[in-house]
Amino acid sequence: MWRATVLTLYPELFPGPLDASVLGRGAAEGHWALDTVNIRDFSDNKYGSVDDTPAGGGAGLVMRADILGAAIDSINHDDRPLLCLTPRGAPLTQHRAQALAAGPGLVALCGRFEGIDERVFSSRDIEEVSIGDFVLAGGEIAAMALIEACVRLVPGVLGSASSLGEESFEGGLLEYPQYTRPREFQGRAIPDVLLSGDHQRIADWRDEQRKEITRTRRPDLWERFLADGPIRRDKNKEPK
Ligand code: SAM
């Protein structure tokens, strides 16, 4: 079973949204599981503090290396990678989520305050991951985003595996526009081609739309798509 362990100062925030909808059902059916470790349990003082002032001065507080080290070492990793959510990490991608979903799970370390003593990173095998170029107050929401991105790809969690194949980022492109009833909404009709019943024309139209949307909205992805070609990438191989 795919397993996520989250090290956090706020275990009460979990599972939160990870318990809703298909993910909640996936957990109930035994496809994946989540547990938390309260970093404060590893505090060495009666106040339960886990942070201290930054060496060299400056604003805020930094999470202590000795306390985080003890919290990390208390976990049975079972070959699961340890990821730390941090704005300075590598941007999370669908490709990375696919690779993580194909493995045994992950351990996620959530920062708070000004961040984490650098020696935690240099003394442990930690992959630093960011969910975007902005700063959150803590790593918990970022960890939820990471776990959700992975868990929905764990076999059995989503009912229809076919819906995964045409999603944004599959094959290097964003998704085509979707429509459903009503046939007309405030003067806007569903494109005729989608009502034609001609599967080849529909597939061609969607393919064109994917390319156009990617080209105009995400030139970075489009450039990479042009360089890689339309071949679906090997999920375990990092794209160029
Ligand atoms: N001082 C840090 C910096 O400038 O990079 C920001 C610390 S932030 C206030 C506290 C914690 O929130 C971080 O340690 C990290 O765990 C989490 N966090 C904030 N933004 C994040 C992001 N974009 N991606 C992942 N985690 C983030």
CSV table of C-alpha atoms and ligand atoms in Angstrom, one decimal:
chain,number,residue,atom,x,y,z
A,1,MET,CA,0.0,0.0,0.0
A,2,TRP,CA,1.2,3.5,-0.9
A,3,ARG,CA,2.0,5.4,2.3
A,4,ALA,CA,2.6,9.0,3.3
A,5,THR,CA,4.1,10.1,6.6
A,6,VAL,CA,4.0,13.8,7.4
A,7,LEU,CA,6.3,15.5,9.9
A,8,THR,CA,4.5,18.6,11.1
A,9,LEU,CA,3.9,20.9,14.0
A,10,TYR,CA,0.2,20.8,13.1
A,11,PRO,CA,-0.8,17.1,12.8
A,12,GLU,CA,-4.5,18.1,13.5
A,13,LEU,CA,-4.6,19.7,9.9
A,14,PHE,CA,-4.4,16.2,8.4
A,15,PRO,CA,-5.9,14.4,6.6
A,16,GLY,CA,-8.1,17.5,6.0
A,17,PRO,CA,-9.0,17.6,2.3
A,18,LEU,CA,-7.0,14.4,1.6
A,19,ASP,CA,-10.0,12.6,3.2
A,20,ALA,CA,-12.6,13.9,0.8
A,21,SER,CA,-13.9,12.5,-2.5
A,22,VAL,CA,-11.9,9.9,-4.4
A,23,LEU,CA,-8.9,10.2,-2.2
A,24,GLY,CA,-10.9,9.5,1.0
A,25,ARG,CA,-12.5,6.5,-0.8
A,26,GLY,CA,-9.1,5.3,-1.9
A,27,ALA,CA,-7.9,5.4,1.7
A,28,ALA,CA,-11.0,3.6,2.9
A,29,GLU,CA,-10.4,0.9,0.2
A,30,GLY,CA,-6.8,0.4,1.3
A,31,HIS,CA,-5.1,1.9,-1.7
A,32,TRP,CA,-3.1,4.4,0.4
A,33,ALA,CA,-2.6,5.5,3.9
A,34,LEU,CA,-1.5,8.6,5.8
A,35,ASP,CA,0.0,9.1,9.2
A,36,THR,CA,1.6,12.1,10.9
A,37,VAL,CA,4.5,12.7,13.3
A,38,ASN,CA,4.2,15.6,15.7
A,39,ILE,CA,7.6,17.3,15.6
A,40,ARG,CA,6.9,18.9,19.0
A,41,ASP,CA,7.0,15.4,20.6
A,42,PHE,CA,10.8,15.6,20.0
A,43,SER,CA,11.2,18.9,21.9
A,44,ASP,CA,13.8,18.7,24.6
A,45,ASN,CA,12.2,21.2,27.0
A,46,LYS,CA,9.0,21.6,29.0
A,47,TYR,CA,7.7,24.4,26.8
A,48,GLY,CA,7.7,22.1,23.7
A,49,SER,CA,9.6,24.6,21.7
A,50,VAL,CA,11.3,23.4,18.5
A,51,ASP,CA,12.8,26.6,17.2
A,52,ASP,CA,15.4,29.2,18.1
A,53,THR,CA,16.7,32.6,16.9
A,54,PRO,CA,18.8,32.6,13.7
A,55,ALA,CA,22.6,32.3,14.1
A,56,GLY,CA,24.0,35.6,12.9
A,57,GLY,CA,20.9,37.5,13.8
A,58,GLY,CA,17.9,38.5,11.8
A,59,ALA,CA,14.1,38.3,12.1
A,60,GLY,CA,12.1,35.2,13.0
A,61,LEU,CA,12.9,31.8,14.3
A,62,VAL,CA,14.5,28.7,12.8
A,63,MET,CA,13.5,25.1,13.3
A,64,ARG,CA,16.3,23.3,15.3
A,65,ALA,CA,18.4,20.6,13.6
A,66,ASP,CA,18.7,18.3,16.6
A,67,ILE,CA,14.9,18.2,17.1
A,68,LEU,CA,14.1,17.7,13.4
A,69,GLY,CA,16.9,15.1,13.2
A,70,ALA,CA,15.3,13.1,16.0
A,71,ALA,CA,11.9,13.4,14.5
A,72,ILE,CA,13.2,12.2,11.1
A,73,ASP,CA,15.1,9.3,12.6
A,74,SER,CA,12.1,8.1,14.5
A,75,ILE,CA,10.3,7.1,11.3
A,76,ASN,CA,10.5,3.8,9.5
A,77,HIS,CA,11.1,5.1,6.0
A,78,ASP,CA,10.7,1.7,4.3
A,79,ASP,CA,12.6,2.9,1.2
A,80,ARG,CA,10.3,5.9,0.9
A,81,PRO,CA,12.0,9.2,-0.1
A,82,LEU,CA,12.1,12.0,2.3
A,83,LEU,CA,10.9,15.3,0.8
A,84,CYS,CA,11.0,18.7,2.5
A,85,LEU,CA,8.5,21.3,1.3
A,86,THR,CA,10.4,24.5,0.9
A,87,PRO,CA,10.1,27.5,-1.5
A,88,ARG,CA,13.7,27.0,-2.6
A,89,GLY,CA,13.1,23.4,-3.7
A,90,ALA,CA,12.8,22.1,-7.2
A,91,PRO,CA,9.3,22.9,-8.6
A,92,LEU,CA,6.9,20.0,-8.2
A,93,THR,CA,5.9,18.6,-11.6
A,94,GLN,CA,3.4,16.0,-12.8
A,95,HIS,CA,6.3,14.0,-13.9
A,96,ARG,CA,7.7,13.8,-10.4
A,97,ALA,CA,4.3,13.0,-8.9
A,98,GLN,CA,4.0,10.1,-11.4
A,99,ALA,CA,7.4,8.7,-10.3
A,100,LEU,CA,6.5,9.1,-6.6
A,101,ALA,CA,3.1,7.5,-7.1
A,102,ALA,CA,4.8,4.5,-8.7
A,103,GLY,CA,7.0,4.0,-5.6
A,104,PRO,CA,6.2,2.9,-2.0
A,105,GLY,CA,5.1,6.4,-0.9
A,106,LEU,CA,6.9,9.3,0.7
A,107,VAL,CA,7.8,11.1,3.9
A,108,ALA,CA,7.1,14.8,3.9
A,109,LEU,CA,8.8,17.3,6.2
A,110,CYS,CA,6.8,20.6,6.8
A,111,GLY,CA,8.7,23.7,7.7
A,112,ARG,CA,7.3,26.6,9.8
A,113,PHE,CA,8.7,30.0,10.9
A,114,GLU,CA,11.7,31.2,8.9
A,115,GLY,CA,12.5,27.7,7.8
A,116,ILE,CA,14.9,24.9,8.8
A,117,ASP,CA,18.5,24.7,10.1
A,118,GLU,CA,20.6,24.0,7.0
A,119,ARG,CA,22.3,21.1,8.8
A,120,VAL,CA,19.1,19.0,8.5
A,121,PHE,CA,19.5,19.1,4.7
A,122,SER,CA,23.3,18.4,4.8
A,123,SER,CA,23.0,15.5,7.2
A,124,ARG,CA,20.0,13.7,5.7
A,125,ASP,CA,19.1,12.5,2.2
A,126,ILE,CA,16.4,15.1,1.6
A,127,GLU,CA,14.7,16.1,-1.7
A,128,GLU,CA,13.7,19.8,-1.5
A,129,VAL,CA,10.4,20.4,-3.3
A,130,SER,CA,8.5,23.7,-3.9
A,131,ILE,CA,4.8,23.9,-5.0
A,132,GLY,CA,5.4,27.3,-6.6
A,133,ASP,CA,7.2,30.7,-6.6
A,134,PHE,CA,5.4,32.1,-3.6
A,135,VAL,CA,5.8,31.8,0.2
A,136,LEU,CA,3.3,30.0,2.4
A,137,ALA,CA,3.2,30.3,6.2
A,138,GLY,CA,4.0,26.6,6.5
A,139,GLY,CA,4.6,23.4,4.6
A,140,GLU,CA,1.4,21.7,5.5
A,141,ILE,CA,-0.7,22.9,2.6
A,142,ALA,CA,2.2,22.3,0.3
A,143,ALA,CA,2.5,18.7,1.6
A,144,MET,CA,-1.2,18.2,1.0
A,145,ALA,CA,-0.8,19.3,-2.6
A,146,LEU,CA,2.2,17.0,-3.1
A,147,ILE,CA,0.4,14.0,-1.6
A,148,GLU,CA,-2.9,14.7,-3.5
A,149,ALA,CA,-1.0,15.0,-6.8
A,150,CYS,CA,0.6,11.6,-6.1
A,151,VAL,CA,-2.3,9.7,-4.5
A,152,ARG,CA,-4.7,10.3,-7.4
A,153,LEU,CA,-2.1,8.5,-9.6
A,154,VAL,CA,-1.8,5.5,-7.3
A,155,PRO,CA,-3.5,2.5,-9.1
A,156,GLY,CA,-7.0,2.0,-7.9
A,157,VAL,CA,-7.6,5.4,-6.5
A,158,LEU,CA,-9.3,7.0,-9.5
A,159,GLY,CA,-12.1,4.9,-11.0
A,160,SER,CA,-11.3,5.5,-14.7
A,161,ALA,CA,-7.6,5.2,-15.5
A,162,SER,CA,-8.4,6.5,-19.0
A,163,SER,CA,-9.1,10.0,-17.7
A,164,LEU,CA,-5.5,10.2,-16.6
A,165,GLY,CA,-4.1,9.7,-20.1
A,166,GLU,CA,-5.4,12.9,-21.5
A,167,GLU,CA,-4.8,15.3,-18.6
A,168,SER,CA,-2.7,18.4,-18.6
A,169,PHE,CA,1.0,17.7,-18.8
A,170,GLU,CA,0.5,14.2,-20.2
A,171,GLY,CA,2.5,14.0,-23.4
A,172,GLY,CA,3.9,17.4,-22.6
A,173,LEU,CA,0.7,19.4,-23.3
A,174,LEU,CA,-2.1,21.1,-21.4
A,175,GLU,CA,-5.6,19.7,-21.6
A,176,TYR,CA,-8.1,20.6,-24.3
A,177,PRO,CA,-11.3,22.5,-23.4
A,178,GLN,CA,-14.1,20.4,-21.9
A,179,TYR,CA,-17.9,20.9,-22.3
A,180,THR,CA,-21.1,19.2,-21.0
A,181,ARG,CA,-24.8,20.1,-20.8
A,182,PRO,CA,-26.5,22.3,-21.5
A,183,ARG,CA,-25.9,22.5,-25.2
A,184,GLU,CA,-26.1,26.3,-25.1
A,185,PHE,CA,-25.1,28.5,-22.1
A,186,GLN,CA,-25.7,32.2,-22.2
A,187,GLY,CA,-25.4,32.3,-26.0
A,188,ARG,CA,-22.3,30.1,-26.1
A,189,ALA,CA,-22.8,26.8,-27.9
A,190,ILE,CA,-20.7,23.6,-27.5
A,191,PRO,CA,-18.4,23.4,-30.6
A,192,ASP,CA,-20.2,21.5,-33.4
A,193,VAL,CA,-17.4,19.0,-33.9
A,194,LEU,CA,-17.9,17.6,-30.3
A,195,LEU,CA,-21.5,16.8,-31.2
A,196,SER,CA,-20.7,15.3,-34.6
A,197,GLY,CA,-20.1,11.8,-33.4
A,198,ASP,CA,-17.0,11.6,-35.7
A,199,HIS,CA,-14.4,10.2,-33.3
A,200,GLN,CA,-11.5,11.0,-35.5
A,201,ARG,CA,-12.5,14.6,-36.1
A,202,ILE,CA,-13.1,15.0,-32.3
A,203,ALA,CA,-9.6,13.6,-31.5
A,204,ASP,CA,-8.0,15.8,-34.1
A,205,TRP,CA,-9.8,18.9,-32.8
A,206,ARG,CA,-8.8,18.1,-29.2
A,207,ASP,CA,-5.2,17.6,-30.3
A,208,GLU,CA,-5.1,21.0,-32.0
A,209,GLN,CA,-6.7,22.7,-29.0
A,210,ARG,CA,-4.1,21.1,-26.7
A,211,LYS,CA,-1.3,22.4,-28.8
A,212,GLU,CA,-2.8,25.9,-29.2
A,213,ILE,CA,-3.6,26.3,-25.5
A,214,THR,CA,-0.1,25.1,-24.6
A,215,ARG,CA,1.6,27.3,-27.2
A,216,THR,CA,-0.2,30.5,-26.1
A,217,ARG,CA,-0.3,29.9,-22.3
A,218,ARG,CA,2.8,28.1,-21.5
A,219,PRO,CA,5.6,28.8,-24.0
A,220,ASP,CA,8.0,27.0,-21.7
A,221,LEU,CA,6.1,23.7,-22.1
A,222,TRP,CA,5.5,24.3,-25.8
A,223,GLU,CA,9.3,24.7,-26.4
A,224,ARG,CA,10.0,21.5,-24.6
A,225,PHE,CA,7.2,19.7,-26.5
A,226,LEU,CA,8.7,20.8,-29.8
A,227,ALA,CA,12.1,19.6,-28.7
A,228,ASP,CA,10.9,16.3,-27.4
A,229,GLY,CA,8.3,15.5,-30.1
A,230,PRO,CA,4.8,14.1,-29.5
A,231,ILE,CA,6.0,10.8,-28.0
A,232,ARG,CA,4.7,10.2,-24.5
A,233,ARG,CA,7.6,10.3,-22.2
A,234,ASP,CA,8.8,7.4,-20.1
A,235,LYS,CA,7.2,8.2,-16.7
A,236,ASN,CA,10.3,7.2,-14.8
A,237,LYS,CA,12.7,9.2,-17.0
A,238,GLU,CA,13.2,12.9,-16.4
A,239,PRO,CA,12.3,14.9,-19.5
A,240,LYS,CA,15.1,16.8,-21.1
B,1,SAM,N1,12.1,31.9,5.0
B,1,SAM,C1,11.7,31.0,4.0
B,1,SAM,C2,12.2,31.4,2.6
B,1,SAM,O1,12.3,32.6,2.4
B,1,SAM,O2,12.4,30.6,1.7
B,1,SAM,C3,10.2,30.8,4.0
B,1,SAM,C4,9.7,30.1,5.2
B,1,SAM,S1,8.0,29.8,5.1
B,1,SAM,C5,7.4,31.2,5.9
B,1,SAM,C6,7.7,28.5,6.2
B,1,SAM,C7,7.6,27.2,5.6
B,1,SAM,O3,6.5,27.1,4.7
B,1,SAM,C8,8.8,26.7,4.8
B,1,SAM,O4,9.8,26.2,5.7
B,1,SAM,C9,8.2,25.6,4.0
B,1,SAM,O5,8.0,24.4,4.6
B,1,SAM,C10,6.8,26.1,3.7
B,1,SAM,N2,6.6,26.8,2.4
B,1,SAM,C11,6.4,28.1,2.1
B,1,SAM,N3,6.3,28.3,0.8
B,1,SAM,C12,6.4,27.1,0.2
B,1,SAM,C13,6.4,26.7,-1.2
B,1,SAM,N4,6.2,27.6,-2.2
B,1,SAM,N5,6.5,25.4,-1.4
B,1,SAM,C14,6.7,24.5,-0.4
B,1,SAM,N6,6.7,24.8,0.9
B,1,SAM,C15,6.6,26.1,1.2
